[in-house]
Amino acid sequence: MSTPTTNRSTALPQRHLADLPVSALGLGCMGMSYAYGTPDHDESIATLHEAIDRGITMLDTADIYGDGHNEALLAEVLATRRDEVVLATKFGIVLDPDGGYPSGAKGSADYVRSSVDGSLSRLGVDVIDLYYLHRVDTTIPIEETIGAMAELVTAGKVRRLGISEPSAQSLRRAAAVHPIAAVQSEWSIFSRDIENEVVPVAREVGATVVPYSPLGRGMLTGSSEALTPADGDFRTTLPRWQGDNLAANRALVARIVAIAGEVDATPAQVALAWLLARGADVVPIPGTKRRRHLADNLGALDLQLPTAVLDELSSMSAVGDRYPDMGWVDRDGVE
Ligand SMILES: NC(=O)c1ccc[n+]([C@@H]2O[C@H](COP(=O)([O-])OP(=O)(O)OC[C@H]3O[C@@H](n4cnc5c(N)ncnc54)[C@H](OP(=O)(O)O)[C@@H]3O)[C@@H](O)[C@H]2O)c1
């Protein structure tokens, strides 16, 4: 991609997406269309502009967010600001036609080819800077999916490849087919699954780690909206928001809120600063559709947590699985 052209884009600390400089925090755009609360078009557009004005250079979306709505929303901003951002989107999850929620992974070569054209069209761009496989399709060899994605690089439709939620084994196999610039998986104080195997392999193959849901889908901020989501909010379907699990997690969050007070920061800043301290190759993408939350989250870039605080946060363990069906997570891949 062309190097971002505005001076404003160098205002934030930089990290790297493989070889490419990016702001140390990106912006997750999913909630602007789907999953959390009621979408707000005008505030979302204002948040996207504000993010770029403040120097965020990586925007994260996917074809399934609002079933294409999110990519089309970004197109409204990309129409005038394409060169200022590293644009990341994803394919490879299919939606349940009834509920609209994810219902399967699809990684066939044909599906790779048709998906990218759909995303390019909705985004209104000629090329995608980072194209992620959203979930590994464990019914076919990952080499088939990554091989087809590599052809998109050759064709000039995408610039770099990424994978979301791969097992360590799948990641190694994928990287043997084509360089993998980024691994995007859930990682936060409450979601530590990738630390033992996936993160070391990402480092081994030279992939940047892009933690999604770095605020624990809002739970770590302690906001009442996140802790008591409205009917129909995606979070109500997740084990961590149910029954005794939620009560236990609320108690942990109360301690995070107290820690934030002790270090004169907000809980969101504490959660992000903890993650930024995991390594210089970590680029979290906190999601927000509101300018005031964006400003709050960027404050994390100025927060250095004392070792004792980092250690206490690392000792916390959320109660409940990340998803109702952990079969979604690629643990072993297929031969
Ligand atoms: N690869 C994958 O499978 C996958 C899965 C999930 C998400 N993602 C990506 O990762 C991005 C981030 O993850 P996420 O959105 O799921 O979760 P998140 O970033 O952990 O949390 C987002 C939630 O926190 C709220 N929030 C954000 N900043 C806040 C603040 N300072 N104070 C209080 N509340 C705040 C947001 O509400 P408001 O919008 O009202 O601010 C939203 O409800 C997504 O946008 C998406 O691009 C990828």
Short mmCIF file of C-alpha atoms and ligand atoms in Angstrom, two decimals:
data_model
loop_
_atom_site.label_atom_id
_atom_site.label_comp_id
_atom_site.label_asym_id
_atom_site.label_seq_id
_atom_site.Cartn_x
_atom_site.Cartn_y
_atom_site.Cartn_z
CA MET A 1 0.00 0.00 0.00
CA SER A 2 1.01 3.59 -0.28
CA THR A 3 2.44 5.02 2.91
CA PRO A 4 -0.20 6.97 4.83
CA THR A 5 0.03 10.54 3.56
CA THR A 6 -1.14 12.70 6.43
CA ASN A 7 1.22 14.10 9.05
CA ARG A 8 -1.47 13.38 11.63
CA SER A 9 -0.99 9.66 11.11
CA THR A 10 2.45 9.73 12.72
CA ALA A 11 1.15 11.26 15.95
CA LEU A 12 0.64 7.95 17.74
CA PRO A 13 3.32 5.44 18.75
CA GLN A 14 3.98 3.05 15.90
CA ARG A 15 4.31 -0.72 15.79
CA HIS A 16 4.63 -3.01 12.80
CA LEU A 17 2.32 -5.20 10.83
CA ALA A 18 5.03 -7.49 9.51
CA ASP A 19 7.09 -4.94 7.52
CA LEU A 20 4.55 -2.10 7.61
CA PRO A 21 4.40 0.63 10.29
CA VAL A 22 0.95 0.92 11.90
CA SER A 23 -0.39 2.80 14.92
CA ALA A 24 0.06 0.78 18.10
CA LEU A 25 -3.73 0.57 18.44
CA GLY A 26 -6.05 -0.07 15.52
CA LEU A 27 -9.80 0.41 15.43
CA GLY A 28 -12.23 -2.51 15.52
CA CYS A 29 -15.32 -1.57 13.53
CA MET A 30 -17.59 -4.58 14.09
CA GLY A 31 -19.75 -2.96 16.77
CA MET A 32 -20.69 -0.18 14.38
CA SER A 33 -22.89 -2.67 12.53
CA TYR A 34 -23.48 -5.69 14.71
CA ALA A 35 -23.30 -7.51 18.02
CA TYR A 36 -23.20 -4.79 20.68
CA GLY A 37 -26.03 -2.35 21.24
CA THR A 38 -27.82 -0.27 18.64
CA PRO A 39 -25.83 0.89 15.60
CA ASP A 40 -25.52 4.65 15.19
CA HIS A 41 -24.56 5.55 11.64
CA ASP A 42 -23.58 9.19 12.14
CA GLU A 43 -21.58 8.62 15.32
CA SER A 44 -19.84 5.66 13.68
CA ILE A 45 -18.79 7.75 10.69
CA ALA A 46 -17.63 10.51 13.02
CA THR A 47 -15.67 7.95 15.06
CA LEU A 48 -13.95 6.62 11.95
CA HIS A 49 -12.88 10.12 10.89
CA GLU A 50 -11.78 10.99 14.40
CA ALA A 51 -9.74 7.79 14.62
CA ILE A 52 -7.86 8.65 11.43
CA ASP A 53 -7.46 12.29 12.49
CA ARG A 54 -5.91 11.11 15.75
CA GLY A 55 -3.45 8.88 13.94
CA ILE A 56 -5.01 5.43 13.97
CA THR A 57 -3.88 3.78 10.77
CA MET A 58 -5.43 0.30 10.94
CA LEU A 59 -9.16 -0.32 10.46
CA ASP A 60 -10.55 -3.79 11.06
CA THR A 61 -13.73 -5.14 9.49
CA ALA A 62 -15.10 -8.39 8.00
CA ASP A 63 -17.58 -9.43 5.37
CA ILE A 64 -19.95 -10.89 7.98
CA TYR A 65 -20.21 -7.83 10.23
CA GLY A 66 -23.82 -6.86 9.63
CA ASP A 67 -23.71 -9.18 6.62
CA GLY A 68 -21.79 -6.68 4.49
CA HIS A 69 -23.08 -3.56 6.26
CA ASN A 70 -19.81 -2.84 8.03
CA GLU A 71 -17.69 -2.93 4.87
CA ALA A 72 -20.19 -0.64 3.14
CA LEU A 73 -20.07 1.73 6.13
CA LEU A 74 -16.28 1.93 5.92
CA ALA A 75 -16.57 2.66 2.20
CA GLU A 76 -18.15 6.02 3.09
CA VAL A 77 -14.93 7.05 4.80
CA LEU A 78 -12.51 5.23 2.51
CA ALA A 79 -13.92 7.17 -0.43
CA THR A 80 -11.83 10.16 0.68
CA ARG A 81 -9.26 8.65 3.08
CA ARG A 82 -8.12 5.38 1.52
CA ASP A 83 -4.42 6.27 1.53
CA GLU A 84 -4.40 7.10 5.24
CA VAL A 85 -5.20 3.60 6.48
CA VAL A 86 -4.16 0.00 6.45
CA LEU A 87 -7.41 -1.73 5.59
CA ALA A 88 -8.03 -5.19 7.02
CA THR A 89 -11.03 -7.36 6.26
CA LYS A 90 -11.87 -11.05 6.59
CA PHE A 91 -13.78 -13.87 4.95
CA GLY A 92 -14.43 -17.48 5.81
CA ILE A 93 -17.33 -17.49 8.26
CA VAL A 94 -20.80 -18.17 6.96
CA LEU A 95 -23.87 -16.83 8.72
CA ASP A 96 -26.89 -18.73 9.89
CA PRO A 97 -29.70 -17.46 7.65
CA ASP A 98 -32.14 -17.48 10.58
CA GLY A 99 -30.27 -15.81 13.43
CA GLY A 100 -27.62 -13.94 11.44
CA TYR A 101 -24.89 -15.25 13.74
CA PRO A 102 -21.85 -17.30 12.63
CA SER A 103 -22.72 -20.89 11.78
CA GLY A 104 -19.71 -22.38 10.02
CA ALA A 105 -16.29 -21.91 8.43
CA LYS A 106 -15.75 -22.06 4.69
CA GLY A 107 -12.30 -22.01 3.10
CA SER A 108 -12.61 -23.65 -0.32
CA ALA A 109 -10.65 -22.07 -3.17
CA ASP A 110 -13.87 -21.07 -4.95
CA TYR A 111 -15.16 -19.39 -1.81
CA VAL A 112 -11.89 -17.48 -1.40
CA ARG A 113 -12.21 -16.11 -4.92
CA SER A 114 -15.86 -15.07 -4.67
CA SER A 115 -15.45 -13.59 -1.18
CA VAL A 116 -12.69 -11.19 -2.08
CA ASP A 117 -14.62 -9.72 -4.97
CA GLY A 118 -17.59 -9.12 -2.68
CA SER A 119 -15.42 -7.32 -0.13
CA LEU A 120 -13.64 -5.18 -2.73
CA SER A 121 -16.97 -4.12 -4.13
CA ARG A 122 -18.57 -3.26 -0.79
CA LEU A 123 -15.45 -1.43 0.42
CA GLY A 124 -15.17 0.45 -2.87
CA VAL A 125 -11.43 -0.16 -3.09
CA ASP A 126 -9.07 -1.79 -5.61
CA VAL A 127 -6.98 -3.64 -3.07
CA ILE A 128 -7.21 -4.89 0.53
CA ASP A 129 -4.07 -4.33 2.61
CA LEU A 130 -4.58 -7.29 4.94
CA TYR A 131 -6.93 -10.15 4.07
CA TYR A 132 -7.70 -12.54 6.90
CA LEU A 133 -9.08 -16.03 6.86
CA HIS A 134 -11.68 -15.48 9.60
CA ARG A 135 -11.80 -19.11 10.74
CA VAL A 136 -9.88 -22.13 9.55
CA ASP A 137 -12.13 -24.57 7.70
CA THR A 138 -11.00 -27.79 9.34
CA THR A 139 -12.80 -29.93 6.74
CA ILE A 140 -10.17 -29.15 4.10
CA PRO A 141 -6.38 -28.81 4.22
CA ILE A 142 -5.39 -25.27 5.16
CA GLU A 143 -2.92 -25.36 2.27
CA GLU A 144 -5.89 -25.17 -0.14
CA THR A 145 -7.28 -22.05 1.51
CA ILE A 146 -3.96 -20.24 1.87
CA GLY A 147 -2.91 -21.28 -1.63
CA ALA A 148 -6.03 -19.63 -3.06
CA MET A 149 -5.45 -16.55 -0.89
CA ALA A 150 -1.86 -16.35 -2.16
CA GLU A 151 -3.23 -16.19 -5.69
CA LEU A 152 -5.14 -13.06 -4.65
CA VAL A 153 -1.81 -11.45 -3.73
CA THR A 154 -0.41 -12.37 -7.13
CA ALA A 155 -3.54 -10.95 -8.78
CA GLY A 156 -3.07 -7.65 -6.89
CA LYS A 157 -6.40 -7.90 -5.05
CA VAL A 158 -4.84 -8.15 -1.58
CA ARG A 159 -1.43 -7.15 -0.23
CA ARG A 160 -0.89 -9.32 2.83
CA LEU A 161 -2.47 -12.41 4.37
CA GLY A 162 -3.64 -13.00 7.91
CA ILE A 163 -5.48 -15.72 9.84
CA SER A 164 -7.91 -15.40 12.71
CA GLU A 165 -8.02 -18.00 15.48
CA PRO A 166 -5.64 -20.55 13.93
CA SER A 167 -4.17 -23.36 15.98
CA ALA A 168 -0.37 -23.25 16.24
CA GLN A 169 -0.17 -26.18 13.84
CA SER A 170 -2.41 -24.55 11.22
CA LEU A 171 -0.45 -21.34 11.50
CA ARG A 172 2.83 -23.11 10.82
CA ARG A 173 1.33 -24.93 7.84
CA ALA A 174 -0.17 -21.72 6.47
CA ALA A 175 3.11 -19.85 6.79
CA ALA A 176 4.82 -22.59 4.80
CA VAL A 177 2.52 -21.73 1.86
CA HIS A 178 2.70 -17.92 2.03
CA PRO A 179 4.00 -15.35 4.56
CA ILE A 180 1.38 -14.62 7.22
CA ALA A 181 1.55 -10.96 8.24
CA ALA A 182 -0.89 -11.13 11.15
CA VAL A 183 -2.63 -13.51 13.49
CA GLN A 184 -5.86 -12.11 14.89
CA SER A 185 -7.20 -13.96 17.90
CA GLU A 186 -9.03 -13.09 21.06
CA TRP A 187 -6.56 -11.88 23.68
CA SER A 188 -7.19 -9.86 26.81
CA ILE A 189 -6.81 -10.09 30.56
CA PHE A 190 -9.80 -12.46 30.40
CA SER A 191 -8.77 -14.48 27.30
CA ARG A 192 -5.29 -15.94 27.53
CA ASP A 193 -5.65 -19.14 25.45
CA ILE A 194 -3.20 -18.13 22.71
CA GLU A 195 -0.27 -17.30 24.96
CA ASN A 196 1.33 -20.73 25.25
CA GLU A 197 1.29 -21.98 21.67
CA VAL A 198 -0.10 -19.54 19.10
CA VAL A 199 1.82 -16.43 20.14
CA PRO A 200 5.22 -18.19 20.12
CA VAL A 201 4.52 -19.63 16.66
CA ALA A 202 3.34 -16.22 15.41
CA ARG A 203 6.68 -14.83 16.55
CA GLU A 204 8.51 -17.72 14.93
CA VAL A 205 6.86 -17.11 11.53
CA GLY A 206 7.10 -13.30 11.76
CA ALA A 207 3.38 -12.59 12.13
CA THR A 208 2.18 -9.62 14.16
CA VAL A 209 -0.36 -10.53 16.83
CA VAL A 210 -3.58 -8.53 16.56
CA PRO A 211 -5.68 -9.15 19.66
CA TYR A 212 -9.42 -8.90 19.09
CA SER A 213 -11.94 -8.16 21.83
CA PRO A 214 -9.09 -6.63 23.88
CA LEU A 215 -11.67 -5.10 26.21
CA GLY A 216 -13.30 -8.48 26.74
CA ARG A 217 -16.20 -7.35 24.52
CA GLY A 218 -16.58 -4.38 26.83
CA MET A 219 -16.70 -6.39 30.07
CA LEU A 220 -13.27 -5.19 31.19
CA THR A 221 -14.41 -1.56 31.02
CA GLY A 222 -16.90 -2.25 33.81
CA SER A 223 -19.62 -0.37 31.92
CA SER A 224 -23.18 -1.26 32.82
CA GLU A 225 -23.99 -1.56 29.13
CA ALA A 226 -21.44 -4.36 28.80
CA LEU A 227 -22.13 -6.04 32.14
CA THR A 228 -25.89 -5.98 31.64
CA PRO A 229 -26.37 -6.18 27.88
CA ALA A 230 -29.80 -5.56 26.44
CA ASP A 231 -31.94 -8.34 24.99
CA GLY A 232 -30.69 -9.27 21.53
CA ASP A 233 -27.12 -8.18 22.25
CA PHE A 234 -24.69 -10.89 21.07
CA ARG A 235 -23.06 -11.00 24.51
CA THR A 236 -26.18 -12.51 26.06
CA THR A 237 -25.39 -15.68 24.07
CA LEU A 238 -21.91 -16.03 25.56
CA PRO A 239 -21.13 -18.23 28.60
CA ARG A 240 -19.32 -15.43 30.43
CA TRP A 241 -22.51 -13.41 30.56
CA GLN A 242 -24.61 -16.15 32.07
CA GLY A 243 -25.68 -16.94 35.62
CA ASP A 244 -22.96 -17.66 38.14
CA ASN A 245 -20.27 -17.00 35.52
CA LEU A 246 -21.39 -13.41 35.16
CA ALA A 247 -21.47 -12.90 38.91
CA ALA A 248 -17.91 -14.21 39.25
CA ASN A 249 -16.68 -12.09 36.35
CA ARG A 250 -18.33 -8.98 37.76
CA ALA A 251 -16.28 -9.47 40.94
CA LEU A 252 -13.07 -9.62 38.90
CA VAL A 253 -14.07 -6.54 36.95
CA ALA A 254 -14.72 -4.69 40.21
CA ARG A 255 -11.08 -5.30 41.11
CA ILE A 256 -9.94 -4.01 37.69
CA VAL A 257 -12.02 -0.88 38.23
CA ALA A 258 -10.33 -0.42 41.61
CA ILE A 259 -6.87 -0.91 40.08
CA ALA A 260 -7.71 1.71 37.47
CA GLY A 261 -8.47 4.14 40.27
CA GLU A 262 -5.16 3.33 41.94
CA VAL A 263 -3.16 4.10 38.79
CA ASP A 264 -5.28 7.14 37.85
CA ALA A 265 -6.53 5.62 34.62
CA THR A 266 -9.76 4.14 33.31
CA PRO A 267 -10.47 0.40 33.28
CA ALA A 268 -10.33 0.38 29.46
CA GLN A 269 -6.89 1.98 29.56
CA VAL A 270 -5.70 -0.58 32.10
CA ALA A 271 -6.95 -3.47 29.94
CA LEU A 272 -5.25 -2.11 26.83
CA ALA A 273 -2.02 -1.16 28.60
CA TRP A 274 -1.78 -4.71 29.95
CA LEU A 275 -2.06 -6.04 26.41
CA LEU A 276 0.36 -3.51 24.89
CA ALA A 277 2.87 -4.65 27.50
CA ARG A 278 2.74 -8.25 26.16
CA GLY A 279 5.20 -7.32 23.43
CA ALA A 280 6.14 -4.75 20.81
CA ASP A 281 4.65 -7.00 18.13
CA VAL A 282 1.16 -6.78 19.60
CA VAL A 283 -1.34 -4.40 17.94
CA PRO A 284 -4.74 -4.51 19.69
CA ILE A 285 -7.88 -3.36 17.88
CA PRO A 286 -10.32 -2.12 20.53
CA GLY A 287 -13.79 -1.73 19.09
CA THR A 288 -15.93 1.33 19.54
CA LYS A 289 -18.58 3.25 17.69
CA ARG A 290 -18.24 6.33 19.92
CA ARG A 291 -15.73 9.15 19.84
CA ARG A 292 -15.58 9.44 23.62
CA HIS A 293 -14.63 5.79 24.00
CA LEU A 294 -12.06 6.15 21.23
CA ALA A 295 -10.42 9.00 23.14
CA ASP A 296 -10.49 6.95 26.33
CA ASN A 297 -8.87 3.95 24.64
CA LEU A 298 -6.09 6.01 23.06
CA GLY A 299 -5.14 7.13 26.56
CA ALA A 300 -3.77 3.61 27.07
CA LEU A 301 -0.82 4.53 24.88
CA ASP A 302 0.41 6.85 27.65
CA LEU A 303 -0.06 4.37 30.47
CA GLN A 304 2.80 2.25 31.82
CA LEU A 305 1.54 -0.16 34.44
CA PRO A 306 3.84 -1.11 37.33
CA THR A 307 5.05 -4.71 37.31
CA ALA A 308 3.02 -5.59 40.39
CA VAL A 309 -0.15 -4.41 38.66
CA LEU A 310 0.68 -6.30 35.46
CA ASP A 311 1.26 -9.42 37.56
CA GLU A 312 -2.02 -9.05 39.43
CA LEU A 313 -3.95 -8.58 36.19
CA SER A 314 -2.19 -11.61 34.71
CA SER A 315 -3.29 -13.72 37.64
CA MET A 316 -6.99 -13.12 36.93
CA SER A 317 -8.96 -15.80 35.16
CA ALA A 318 -12.41 -15.21 33.68
CA VAL A 319 -15.13 -17.74 34.37
CA GLY A 320 -16.82 -19.35 31.35
CA ASP A 321 -15.77 -20.20 27.82
CA ARG A 322 -15.25 -17.49 25.23
CA TYR A 323 -17.94 -18.97 22.93
CA PRO A 324 -20.89 -21.29 23.51
CA ASP A 325 -19.39 -23.77 21.05
CA MET A 326 -15.64 -23.96 21.30
CA GLY A 327 -15.74 -26.24 18.24
CA TRP A 328 -15.38 -22.93 16.44
CA VAL A 329 -11.80 -22.77 17.54
CA ASP A 330 -9.28 -24.53 15.34
CA ARG A 331 -7.20 -26.51 17.79
CA ASP A 332 -5.46 -29.06 15.61
CA GLY A 333 -6.21 -28.41 11.94
CA VAL A 334 -6.52 -31.38 9.54
CA GLU A 335 -3.90 -33.31 7.67
N1 LIG B 1 -11.45 -12.23 14.37
C1 LIG B 1 -12.57 -12.41 15.06
O1 LIG B 1 -13.14 -13.50 15.11
C2 LIG B 1 -13.14 -11.23 15.80
C3 LIG B 1 -14.13 -11.43 16.77
C4 LIG B 1 -14.62 -10.32 17.43
C5 LIG B 1 -14.14 -9.05 17.13
N2 LIG B 1 -13.19 -8.88 16.17
C6 LIG B 1 -12.65 -7.56 15.82
O2 LIG B 1 -12.07 -7.01 16.98
C7 LIG B 1 -12.61 -5.73 17.25
C8 LIG B 1 -12.64 -5.46 18.74
O3 LIG B 1 -13.31 -6.48 19.44
P1 LIG B 1 -14.79 -6.31 20.04
O4 LIG B 1 -15.40 -5.12 19.44
O5 LIG B 1 -15.43 -7.62 19.92
O6 LIG B 1 -14.55 -6.12 21.58
P2 LIG B 1 -13.80 -5.07 22.52
O7 LIG B 1 -12.96 -4.17 21.71
O8 LIG B 1 -13.17 -5.88 23.57
O9 LIG B 1 -15.02 -4.28 23.17
C9 LIG B 1 -15.95 -3.57 22.42
C10 LIG B 1 -17.08 -3.15 23.36
O10 LIG B 1 -16.53 -2.29 24.37
C11 LIG B 1 -17.19 -1.02 24.36
N3 LIG B 1 -16.16 -0.02 24.61
C12 LIG B 1 -15.11 0.31 23.81
N4 LIG B 1 -14.33 1.22 24.41
C13 LIG B 1 -14.90 1.51 25.58
C14 LIG B 1 -14.56 2.38 26.65
N5 LIG B 1 -13.47 3.12 26.61
N6 LIG B 1 -15.38 2.43 27.72
C15 LIG B 1 -16.51 1.66 27.78
N7 LIG B 1 -16.87 0.80 26.81
C16 LIG B 1 -16.07 0.72 25.71
C17 LIG B 1 -17.82 -0.90 22.99
O11 LIG B 1 -18.97 -0.12 23.04
P3 LIG B 1 -19.13 1.24 22.16
O12 LIG B 1 -19.11 0.82 20.73
O13 LIG B 1 -20.42 1.77 22.60
O14 LIG B 1 -17.96 2.09 22.54
C18 LIG B 1 -18.16 -2.36 22.67
O15 LIG B 1 -19.40 -2.72 23.23
C19 LIG B 1 -14.00 -5.81 16.59
O16 LIG B 1 -14.54 -4.50 16.38
C20 LIG B 1 -13.70 -6.57 15.35
O17 LIG B 1 -13.17 -5.70 14.36
C21 LIG B 1 -12.69 -9.97 15.51
#
